[in-house]
Amino acid sequence: MLNLHYLQKSNIGVDQGLEWDTELKAYAQKLEDAAKALVARKDLESEYLGWMDLPYDTETLEGVRQVAAQFEHFTDLIVLGIGGSSLGGITILSALQHPYHNLKSDRDGLRVHFVDNVDGDVISGLLEVLDPKTTVVNVISKSGTTTETMSAYLACKVWLEAALGAEFTGRIVATTDPKKGILRPLAEKVGYPTLSVPPSVGGRFSVFTAVGLLPAVLGKIDVEGLLRGAARAQDEFLEPAAKNPHLQAALALHLYGLRGKNMVVFMPYSSRLRFLADWFAQLWAESLGKAVDKNGSEVHSGTTPVKTLGTTDQHSQVQLYREGPNDKLFIFVKVQNTGKNTPIPNAEPDQPDMNYLEGKTFGTLMNAELAATANALADAQKPSFMWTLERVDGENLGYLMQSLMLQTAVVGELLGINAFDQPGVELGKVLTYALMGRPGYEKLAAELEAAGVKA
Ligand code: PA5
């Protein structure tokens, strides 16, 4: 089982001057200490490390299943959330449901629609095509205040109430902090079913809380497999650095950041994993982009995540990646076996420039393109490493997601920053409240007006 995933490091040292084995030996103790320090703090609520326990948390899953049971005969689920309150669910559903689940007539599991923007066309368009009588809405906001999510909630509430009258209260599930924010007391007052985001888990680390699990359960995803895979990554976390893929990946990410690779290009070669790149980008950027370190010294840390998809983006970005500035580290994700292993037929036997594909599968072609790109980049001294998943299933996805969270946390430790806050995002939220006239923000609104800032 341990061989399901491995970190292929053959291209890690192609950048001149980096001796991978020497660096790994030199950093081993530091990496192991960082892992131990993180685990030692995980029970302190204020450290936001509660996500390390989630893979083993059967009680939360049981609670989610109880709520989900009321809606299993529905057709559609609308998920309202943004950032950490939506990207995990989007990643899981797009990776593990049938690629055209929503178009299938014999589908098992609800159609899940994520609303993660305040685009009126998209919101009203969705409500136009769905039937409120067979739709459940899950409003997710840890803080219970985020403008984008609250505005979409208001639109959905009116839509449900207009169709169902007082019964609408049974059709909105609120997932939020157990105590803080306005969503919790509102939900309790109106009588919405509720689920909790634990206070010790930050938004972008919340995929294995009710935030990701309710959409997954209603979409009939193998959630036990997801958690089993995540637990396996977590179980490996305190292994010695020499055989610990999570610490080794963190080291590669850290070292190349120090060596001027200002960008991390995350490139899965699988359309099912397209949104894993989006989820990783948020996790990485919000966790590591910090103005000050834990001592308050100005550091402006962080490398920029770039989300891409192989092979599609070979035809838009690889020219730059190979011949442009050598300022990037590449992370590839390879899938050994695609679900159906679909063969490429020989439909043009007289065309030698096409019939060489006969007998090959789309999966073989995908992986040939990945090998070609990784080698072409290595040839141009561009460093990369690769995660290989035996297949895209719950267990492998859970493993990789937990691993990426662990890697991000370790890099935060090595940088000496707090990877679990997001002061830069909070300021934007507060300024939006002021611009939109939220009570309590009048002074800031006046300052913005004086400075000529308008909505
Ligand atoms: O990771 C984070 O903390 C953020 O991306 C949040 O998830 C995002 O801002 C949404 O916040 P909330 O769940 O409070 O609405």
Short mmCIF file of C-alpha atoms and ligand atoms in Angstrom, two decimals:
data_model
loop_
_atom_site.label_atom_id
_atom_site.label_comp_id
_atom_site.label_asym_id
_atom_site.label_seq_id
_atom_site.Cartn_x
_atom_site.Cartn_y
_atom_site.Cartn_z
CA MET A 1 0.00 0.00 0.00
CA LEU A 2 2.82 2.36 0.76
CA ASN A 3 3.88 2.11 -2.85
CA LEU A 4 0.67 3.71 -4.04
CA HIS A 5 2.37 7.06 -3.93
CA TYR A 6 5.94 7.96 -4.35
CA LEU A 7 7.91 11.05 -4.76
CA GLN A 8 10.01 10.87 -7.88
CA LYS A 9 13.00 13.04 -7.25
CA SER A 10 15.02 12.32 -10.34
CA ASN A 11 14.56 15.84 -11.65
CA ILE A 12 14.86 17.60 -8.33
CA GLY A 13 18.53 18.42 -8.61
CA VAL A 14 18.69 19.54 -12.22
CA ASP A 15 19.09 23.14 -11.18
CA GLN A 16 22.83 23.77 -11.05
CA GLY A 17 24.42 23.54 -7.67
CA LEU A 18 21.70 21.79 -5.68
CA GLU A 19 22.93 18.50 -4.27
CA TRP A 20 19.67 16.88 -3.21
CA ASP A 21 21.11 14.06 -1.07
CA THR A 22 23.45 16.44 0.74
CA GLU A 23 20.67 18.96 1.38
CA LEU A 24 18.31 16.25 2.61
CA LYS A 25 20.90 15.00 5.10
CA ALA A 26 21.66 18.55 6.23
CA TYR A 27 17.99 19.40 6.75
CA ALA A 28 16.76 16.04 8.10
CA GLN A 29 16.83 17.05 11.77
CA LYS A 30 15.22 20.43 11.08
CA LEU A 31 12.42 18.78 9.10
CA GLU A 32 11.78 16.14 11.74
CA ASP A 33 11.79 18.80 14.47
CA ALA A 34 9.30 20.89 12.49
CA ALA A 35 6.96 17.89 12.16
CA LYS A 36 7.26 17.13 15.88
CA ALA A 37 6.65 20.77 16.82
CA LEU A 38 3.49 20.89 14.71
CA VAL A 39 2.14 17.64 16.16
CA ALA A 40 2.97 18.82 19.70
CA ARG A 41 0.81 21.94 19.23
CA LYS A 42 -2.15 20.26 17.55
CA ASP A 43 -4.40 20.15 20.62
CA LEU A 44 -4.11 23.90 21.24
CA GLU A 45 -7.18 25.50 19.66
CA SER A 46 -5.36 28.78 19.03
CA GLU A 47 -2.76 27.03 16.83
CA TYR A 48 -5.33 25.94 14.20
CA LEU A 49 -3.78 22.50 13.80
CA GLY A 50 -6.94 20.52 14.52
CA TRP A 51 -7.00 19.38 10.86
CA MET A 52 -4.30 16.84 11.75
CA ASP A 53 -6.90 14.87 13.75
CA LEU A 54 -9.69 15.02 11.17
CA PRO A 55 -8.72 11.87 9.22
CA TYR A 56 -9.50 9.84 12.36
CA ASP A 57 -12.68 11.72 13.29
CA THR A 58 -15.51 9.24 12.75
CA GLU A 59 -17.91 11.24 14.93
CA THR A 60 -17.98 14.19 12.51
CA LEU A 61 -18.67 11.86 9.60
CA GLU A 62 -21.50 10.22 11.52
CA GLY A 63 -23.05 13.67 12.21
CA VAL A 64 -22.74 14.60 8.53
CA ARG A 65 -24.35 11.32 7.47
CA GLN A 66 -27.30 11.97 9.78
CA VAL A 67 -27.94 15.37 8.22
CA ALA A 68 -27.34 14.05 4.69
CA ALA A 69 -29.86 11.23 5.19
CA GLN A 70 -32.71 13.77 5.06
CA PHE A 71 -31.72 14.84 1.56
CA GLU A 72 -30.61 11.69 -0.21
CA HIS A 73 -33.76 11.55 -2.34
CA PHE A 74 -33.27 15.15 -3.56
CA THR A 75 -31.90 15.93 -7.02
CA ASP A 76 -29.62 18.90 -6.39
CA LEU A 77 -27.37 20.47 -3.77
CA ILE A 78 -26.29 24.09 -4.00
CA VAL A 79 -23.16 24.80 -1.97
CA LEU A 80 -22.62 28.44 -1.02
CA GLY A 81 -19.10 29.18 0.17
CA ILE A 82 -15.84 30.74 -0.94
CA GLY A 83 -12.12 29.96 -0.59
CA GLY A 84 -11.59 27.26 2.01
CA SER A 85 -15.34 26.88 2.32
CA SER A 86 -15.74 25.66 -1.27
CA LEU A 87 -12.48 24.63 -2.96
CA GLY A 88 -12.09 21.35 -1.05
CA GLY A 89 -15.60 20.22 -1.97
CA ILE A 90 -15.13 21.27 -5.59
CA THR A 91 -11.86 19.29 -5.74
CA ILE A 92 -13.41 16.14 -4.27
CA LEU A 93 -16.56 16.17 -6.39
CA SER A 94 -14.78 16.91 -9.66
CA ALA A 95 -12.15 14.25 -8.98
CA LEU A 96 -14.39 11.46 -7.80
CA GLN A 97 -17.81 11.77 -9.38
CA HIS A 98 -18.39 10.60 -12.95
CA PRO A 99 -16.91 13.37 -15.16
CA TYR A 100 -20.39 14.04 -16.54
CA HIS A 101 -22.35 13.11 -13.43
CA ASN A 102 -24.79 15.98 -13.79
CA LEU A 103 -25.74 14.89 -17.31
CA LYS A 104 -26.23 11.21 -16.48
CA SER A 105 -29.79 9.92 -16.26
CA ASP A 106 -28.88 6.97 -14.00
CA ARG A 107 -26.68 8.95 -11.62
CA ASP A 108 -26.15 7.89 -8.03
CA GLY A 109 -25.81 10.95 -5.80
CA LEU A 110 -27.05 14.51 -6.04
CA ARG A 111 -25.91 17.01 -8.64
CA VAL A 112 -23.74 19.43 -6.67
CA HIS A 113 -23.45 23.07 -7.76
CA PHE A 114 -20.89 25.32 -6.10
CA VAL A 115 -21.60 29.05 -5.96
CA ASP A 116 -18.30 30.68 -5.04
CA ASN A 117 -18.62 34.09 -6.59
CA VAL A 118 -21.01 37.02 -6.46
CA ASP A 119 -21.78 36.92 -10.14
CA GLY A 120 -25.49 37.67 -10.42
CA ASP A 121 -25.76 36.03 -13.85
CA VAL A 122 -24.48 32.74 -12.50
CA ILE A 123 -26.60 32.80 -9.34
CA SER A 124 -29.83 33.75 -11.06
CA GLY A 125 -29.01 31.39 -13.95
CA LEU A 126 -28.63 28.47 -11.54
CA LEU A 127 -31.86 29.26 -9.69
CA GLU A 128 -33.66 29.51 -13.02
CA VAL A 129 -32.78 25.93 -14.02
CA LEU A 130 -33.14 24.11 -10.68
CA ASP A 131 -36.34 22.94 -9.03
CA PRO A 132 -36.60 24.38 -5.48
CA LYS A 133 -38.80 21.46 -4.43
CA THR A 134 -35.97 18.96 -4.86
CA THR A 135 -32.99 21.17 -4.04
CA VAL A 136 -31.13 21.55 -0.75
CA VAL A 137 -28.84 24.50 -0.03
CA ASN A 138 -25.71 24.21 2.11
CA VAL A 139 -24.45 27.61 3.24
CA ILE A 140 -20.87 27.28 4.46
CA SER A 141 -19.00 30.03 6.25
CA LYS A 142 -16.70 29.43 9.18
CA SER A 143 -16.81 33.07 10.22
CA GLY A 144 -20.50 33.19 9.41
CA THR A 145 -20.17 36.68 7.97
CA THR A 146 -18.42 36.55 4.57
CA THR A 147 -20.20 38.92 2.20
CA GLU A 148 -20.01 36.72 -0.90
CA THR A 149 -21.54 33.75 0.86
CA MET A 150 -24.13 35.75 2.78
CA SER A 151 -25.36 37.53 -0.35
CA ALA A 152 -25.79 34.19 -2.16
CA TYR A 153 -27.59 32.84 0.91
CA LEU A 154 -30.07 35.72 0.79
CA ALA A 155 -30.81 34.99 -2.88
CA CYS A 156 -31.31 31.26 -2.22
CA LYS A 157 -33.45 31.82 0.87
CA VAL A 158 -35.88 34.04 -1.06
CA TRP A 159 -35.97 31.50 -3.90
CA LEU A 160 -36.76 28.58 -1.57
CA GLU A 161 -39.25 30.52 0.52
CA ALA A 162 -41.16 31.70 -2.54
CA ALA A 163 -41.60 28.08 -3.66
CA LEU A 164 -42.01 26.29 -0.34
CA GLY A 165 -43.36 28.81 2.16
CA ALA A 166 -42.49 28.00 5.77
CA GLU A 167 -41.09 24.59 4.77
CA PHE A 168 -38.00 26.26 3.36
CA THR A 169 -36.34 26.12 6.80
CA GLY A 170 -35.77 22.40 6.39
CA ARG A 171 -33.96 22.94 3.08
CA ILE A 172 -30.99 25.04 4.18
CA VAL A 173 -28.11 23.43 6.04
CA ALA A 174 -25.76 25.91 7.74
CA THR A 175 -22.14 24.83 8.23
CA THR A 176 -20.35 27.31 10.48
CA ASP A 177 -18.41 27.90 13.70
CA PRO A 178 -20.16 26.34 16.72
CA LYS A 179 -20.32 29.71 18.48
CA LYS A 180 -18.96 32.69 16.55
CA GLY A 181 -20.48 34.73 13.72
CA ILE A 182 -24.02 35.62 12.73
CA LEU A 183 -24.87 32.47 10.81
CA ARG A 184 -24.98 30.15 13.84
CA PRO A 185 -27.53 32.15 15.93
CA LEU A 186 -29.55 32.90 12.80
CA ALA A 187 -29.69 29.21 11.83
CA GLU A 188 -30.66 28.19 15.34
CA LYS A 189 -33.37 30.84 15.52
CA VAL A 190 -34.93 29.91 12.18
CA GLY A 191 -34.44 26.17 12.71
CA TYR A 192 -32.01 25.25 9.91
CA PRO A 193 -30.14 21.98 10.33
CA THR A 194 -26.56 22.90 11.31
CA LEU A 195 -23.09 21.40 11.11
CA SER A 196 -19.89 22.72 12.68
CA VAL A 197 -16.49 23.81 11.47
CA PRO A 198 -14.25 23.16 14.49
CA PRO A 199 -12.71 26.39 15.90
CA SER A 200 -9.26 24.75 15.71
CA VAL A 201 -9.46 24.28 11.91
CA GLY A 202 -8.93 27.19 9.50
CA GLY A 203 -10.90 27.50 6.25
CA ARG A 204 -8.29 26.22 3.81
CA PHE A 205 -7.53 23.22 6.06
CA SER A 206 -11.20 22.31 6.53
CA VAL A 207 -11.78 19.91 3.64
CA PHE A 208 -12.20 16.90 5.95
CA THR A 209 -14.69 18.66 8.23
CA ALA A 210 -18.41 18.93 7.42
CA VAL A 211 -17.33 21.63 4.91
CA GLY A 212 -16.10 19.03 2.42
CA LEU A 213 -17.86 15.98 3.81
CA LEU A 214 -21.51 17.00 3.38
CA PRO A 215 -21.18 17.70 -0.37
CA ALA A 216 -19.09 14.52 -0.67
CA VAL A 217 -21.64 12.34 1.15
CA LEU A 218 -24.55 13.73 -0.86
CA GLY A 219 -22.53 13.30 -4.06
CA LYS A 220 -22.05 9.61 -3.06
CA ILE A 221 -18.29 9.87 -2.82
CA ASP A 222 -16.21 7.23 -1.02
CA VAL A 223 -15.62 9.41 2.06
CA GLU A 224 -14.27 6.52 4.13
CA GLY A 225 -11.60 6.07 1.45
CA LEU A 226 -10.79 9.79 1.51
CA LEU A 227 -10.30 9.76 5.27
CA ARG A 228 -8.35 6.48 5.14
CA GLY A 229 -5.93 8.02 2.63
CA ALA A 230 -5.61 11.20 4.68
CA ALA A 231 -4.93 9.13 7.80
CA ARG A 232 -2.16 7.25 6.00
CA ALA A 233 -0.41 10.50 5.10
CA GLN A 234 -0.82 11.73 8.67
CA ASP A 235 0.49 8.42 10.06
CA GLU A 236 3.67 8.84 7.99
CA PHE A 237 4.28 12.40 9.10
CA LEU A 238 6.63 11.58 11.98
CA GLU A 239 8.70 9.09 9.98
CA PRO A 240 12.42 9.93 9.54
CA ALA A 241 13.04 12.49 6.78
CA ALA A 242 15.04 9.96 4.74
CA LYS A 243 11.86 7.98 4.04
CA ASN A 244 9.21 10.66 4.55
CA PRO A 245 7.71 11.93 1.26
CA HIS A 246 5.86 14.80 2.97
CA LEU A 247 9.01 16.21 4.57
CA GLN A 248 11.02 15.70 1.40
CA ALA A 249 8.48 17.53 -0.73
CA ALA A 250 8.38 20.33 1.85
CA LEU A 251 12.17 20.56 1.67
CA ALA A 252 12.17 20.79 -2.11
CA LEU A 253 9.54 23.54 -1.96
CA HIS A 254 11.44 25.41 0.74
CA LEU A 255 14.91 25.11 -0.79
CA TYR A 256 13.84 26.23 -4.21
CA GLY A 257 11.99 29.18 -2.68
CA LEU A 258 15.26 30.20 -1.05
CA ARG A 259 17.05 29.74 -4.36
CA GLY A 260 14.89 32.25 -6.20
CA LYS A 261 12.25 29.97 -7.67
CA ASN A 262 9.46 32.42 -6.94
CA MET A 263 6.75 30.28 -8.47
CA VAL A 264 5.42 26.81 -7.83
CA VAL A 265 3.66 25.41 -10.87
CA PHE A 266 1.20 22.70 -9.87
CA MET A 267 0.44 20.57 -12.91
CA PRO A 268 -1.74 17.48 -12.62
CA TYR A 269 -1.96 15.34 -15.74
CA SER A 270 -5.59 14.46 -15.15
CA SER A 271 -8.71 16.51 -15.84
CA ARG A 272 -10.27 14.99 -12.74
CA LEU A 273 -7.53 16.65 -10.69
CA ARG A 274 -7.85 20.06 -12.36
CA PHE A 275 -9.35 21.65 -9.24
CA LEU A 276 -6.74 20.11 -6.97
CA ALA A 277 -4.48 22.78 -8.47
CA ASP A 278 -6.96 25.50 -7.44
CA TRP A 279 -7.26 24.08 -3.94
CA PHE A 280 -3.48 23.82 -3.60
CA ALA A 281 -3.01 27.38 -4.88
CA GLN A 282 -5.25 28.77 -2.14
CA LEU A 283 -3.70 26.59 0.55
CA TRP A 284 -0.18 27.59 -0.43
CA ALA A 285 -0.79 31.29 -1.09
CA GLU A 286 -2.90 32.12 1.95
CA SER A 287 -0.75 30.07 4.29
CA LEU A 288 2.71 31.22 3.24
CA GLY A 289 2.29 34.74 1.84
CA LYS A 290 3.01 36.72 5.00
CA ALA A 291 4.39 40.20 5.69
CA VAL A 292 5.99 39.33 9.04
CA ASP A 293 7.42 36.26 10.73
CA LYS A 294 6.46 34.98 14.17
CA ASN A 295 8.85 37.48 15.79
CA GLY A 296 7.24 40.39 13.98
CA SER A 297 10.17 40.97 11.59
CA GLU A 298 9.24 41.96 8.06
CA VAL A 299 9.80 39.00 5.73
CA HIS A 300 7.24 39.17 2.89
CA SER A 301 7.47 35.41 2.51
CA GLY A 302 5.87 33.08 0.01
CA THR A 303 6.24 31.79 -3.50
CA THR A 304 3.44 32.18 -6.05
CA PRO A 305 1.40 29.09 -6.88
CA VAL A 306 0.45 28.67 -10.53
CA LYS A 307 -2.44 26.34 -11.34
CA THR A 308 -2.15 24.45 -14.60
CA LEU A 309 -3.45 21.31 -16.26
CA GLY A 310 -1.58 18.79 -18.36
CA THR A 311 -1.74 18.26 -21.24
CA THR A 312 -3.99 21.27 -21.97
CA ASP A 313 -1.55 23.89 -20.70
CA GLN A 314 1.37 22.38 -22.58
CA HIS A 315 -0.15 24.26 -25.47
CA SER A 316 -0.29 27.58 -23.66
CA GLN A 317 2.47 27.77 -21.05
CA VAL A 318 5.21 25.22 -21.62
CA GLN A 319 6.98 27.46 -24.14
CA LEU A 320 7.49 29.98 -21.34
CA TYR A 321 8.30 27.30 -18.80
CA ARG A 322 11.08 25.84 -20.93
CA GLU A 323 12.58 28.94 -22.48
CA GLY A 324 11.51 31.74 -20.13
CA PRO A 325 13.05 32.73 -16.79
CA ASN A 326 14.29 29.91 -14.56
CA ASP A 327 12.18 31.07 -11.62
CA LYS A 328 9.82 28.11 -11.15
CA LEU A 329 9.63 24.76 -9.41
CA PHE A 330 7.25 22.28 -11.06
CA ILE A 331 5.08 19.76 -9.24
CA PHE A 332 3.59 17.12 -11.53
CA VAL A 333 0.84 14.71 -10.58
CA LYS A 334 0.74 11.51 -12.60
CA VAL A 335 -2.09 8.98 -12.59
CA GLN A 336 -0.84 5.49 -13.35
CA ASN A 337 -4.19 3.94 -14.29
CA THR A 338 -7.07 5.96 -15.59
CA GLY A 339 -10.46 4.48 -14.71
CA LYS A 340 -11.52 3.05 -18.05
CA ASN A 341 -8.12 2.85 -19.71
CA THR A 342 -9.92 3.95 -22.86
CA PRO A 343 -8.23 2.63 -26.03
CA ILE A 344 -7.53 4.89 -29.00
CA PRO A 345 -9.11 3.14 -31.99
CA ASN A 346 -7.48 2.74 -35.38
CA ALA A 347 -10.11 4.54 -37.40
CA GLU A 348 -7.68 5.70 -40.11
CA PRO A 349 -5.64 2.61 -41.10
CA ASP A 350 -4.19 4.33 -44.18
CA GLN A 351 -2.73 7.24 -42.21
CA PRO A 352 0.65 6.22 -40.71
CA ASP A 353 0.87 9.58 -38.91
CA MET A 354 -2.28 8.66 -37.01
CA ASN A 355 -2.36 4.88 -36.87
CA TYR A 356 0.80 4.71 -34.73
CA LEU A 357 -1.66 5.44 -31.92
CA GLU A 358 -3.46 2.14 -32.50
CA GLY A 359 -3.42 -0.17 -29.51
CA LYS A 360 -2.38 2.64 -27.16
CA THR A 361 -4.74 4.10 -24.59
CA PHE A 362 -5.53 7.72 -23.75
CA GLY A 363 -3.86 7.05 -20.38
CA THR A 364 -0.62 5.95 -22.08
CA LEU A 365 -0.71 9.05 -24.26
CA MET A 366 -1.31 11.29 -21.22
CA ASN A 367 1.63 9.79 -19.37
CA ALA A 368 3.88 9.93 -22.45
CA GLU A 369 3.13 13.65 -22.67
CA LEU A 370 3.89 14.09 -18.98
CA ALA A 371 7.22 12.26 -19.28
CA ALA A 372 8.05 14.32 -22.37
CA THR A 373 7.28 17.63 -20.64
CA ALA A 374 9.10 16.76 -17.40
CA ASN A 375 12.18 15.73 -19.38
CA ALA A 376 12.07 18.71 -21.70
CA LEU A 377 11.99 20.97 -18.62
CA ALA A 378 14.80 19.04 -16.92
CA ASP A 379 16.82 19.38 -20.11
CA ALA A 380 16.45 23.15 -19.75
CA GLN A 381 17.60 22.94 -16.08
CA LYS A 382 14.09 23.49 -14.73
CA PRO A 383 13.57 21.47 -11.51
CA SER A 384 10.51 19.37 -10.84
CA PHE A 385 9.20 16.54 -8.76
CA MET A 386 6.25 14.25 -9.29
CA TRP A 387 3.53 12.60 -7.25
CA THR A 388 2.24 9.38 -8.73
CA LEU A 389 -1.21 8.11 -7.84
CA GLU A 390 -2.05 4.56 -8.77
CA ARG A 391 -5.51 5.83 -9.74
CA VAL A 392 -7.82 8.74 -8.93
CA ASP A 393 -9.89 7.39 -6.06
CA GLY A 394 -10.91 8.52 -2.58
CA GLU A 395 -7.92 7.02 -0.84
CA ASN A 396 -5.31 8.48 -3.17
CA LEU A 397 -6.95 11.91 -3.23
CA GLY A 398 -7.27 11.97 0.57
CA TYR A 399 -3.61 11.02 0.88
CA LEU A 400 -2.41 13.73 -1.46
CA MET A 401 -4.61 16.46 0.04
CA GLN A 402 -3.49 15.68 3.60
CA SER A 403 0.11 15.54 2.38
CA LEU A 404 -0.16 18.95 0.71
CA MET A 405 -1.51 20.41 3.96
CA LEU A 406 1.37 18.85 5.90
CA GLN A 407 3.93 20.13 3.40
CA THR A 408 2.51 23.65 3.60
CA ALA A 409 2.59 23.58 7.40
CA VAL A 410 6.20 22.37 7.43
CA VAL A 411 7.32 25.08 5.00
CA GLY A 412 5.60 27.61 7.28
CA GLU A 413 7.64 26.26 10.21
CA LEU A 414 10.88 26.44 8.20
CA LEU A 415 10.08 30.04 7.26
CA GLY A 416 9.25 30.87 10.87
CA ILE A 417 5.87 32.34 9.93
CA ASN A 418 2.29 31.73 11.05
CA ALA A 419 0.83 29.62 8.24
CA PHE A 420 -2.63 29.57 9.79
CA ASP A 421 -3.81 33.17 9.74
CA GLN A 422 -4.80 35.36 6.76
CA PRO A 423 -4.58 39.02 7.78
CA GLY A 424 -4.28 40.11 4.14
CA VAL A 425 -7.66 38.56 3.28
CA GLU A 426 -9.33 39.89 6.41
CA LEU A 427 -8.54 43.51 5.49
CA GLY A 428 -10.25 43.10 2.12
CA LYS A 429 -13.32 41.66 3.86
CA VAL A 430 -13.54 44.59 6.28
CA LEU A 431 -13.15 47.18 3.51
CA THR A 432 -15.97 45.46 1.58
CA TYR A 433 -18.25 45.70 4.63
CA ALA A 434 -17.51 49.42 4.86
CA LEU A 435 -18.12 49.99 1.14
CA MET A 436 -21.40 48.06 1.29
CA GLY A 437 -22.72 49.98 4.32
CA ARG A 438 -22.59 47.24 6.97
CA PRO A 439 -23.50 48.64 10.42
CA GLY A 440 -20.43 49.06 12.65
CA TYR A 441 -18.16 50.10 9.77
CA GLU A 442 -19.31 53.73 9.44
CA LYS A 443 -15.95 55.26 10.43
CA LEU A 444 -14.06 53.22 7.86
CA ALA A 445 -16.76 53.97 5.26
CA ALA A 446 -16.26 57.71 5.88
CA GLU A 447 -12.48 57.35 5.52
CA LEU A 448 -12.90 55.48 2.25
CA GLU A 449 -15.32 58.07 0.96
CA ALA A 450 -12.90 60.87 1.88
CA ALA A 451 -10.17 59.01 -0.04
CA GLY A 452 -12.49 58.71 -3.07
CA VAL A 453 -12.82 54.89 -2.87
CA LYS A 454 -16.24 53.76 -4.13
CA ALA A 455 -17.97 50.42 -4.78
O1 PA5 B 1 -8.75 29.80 4.31
C1 PA5 B 1 -9.44 30.70 4.73
O2 PA5 B 1 -9.50 31.00 5.93
C2 PA5 B 1 -10.29 31.53 3.77
O3 PA5 B 1 -10.04 31.23 2.46
C3 PA5 B 1 -11.76 31.30 4.06
O4 PA5 B 1 -12.07 29.94 3.85
C4 PA5 B 1 -12.64 32.17 3.17
O5 PA5 B 1 -12.27 33.51 3.31
C5 PA5 B 1 -14.11 32.00 3.54
O6 PA5 B 1 -14.29 32.30 4.89
P1 PA5 B 1 -15.58 31.86 5.68
O7 PA5 B 1 -15.65 30.37 5.69
O8 PA5 B 1 -15.42 32.43 7.04
O9 PA5 B 1 -16.76 32.44 4.96
#
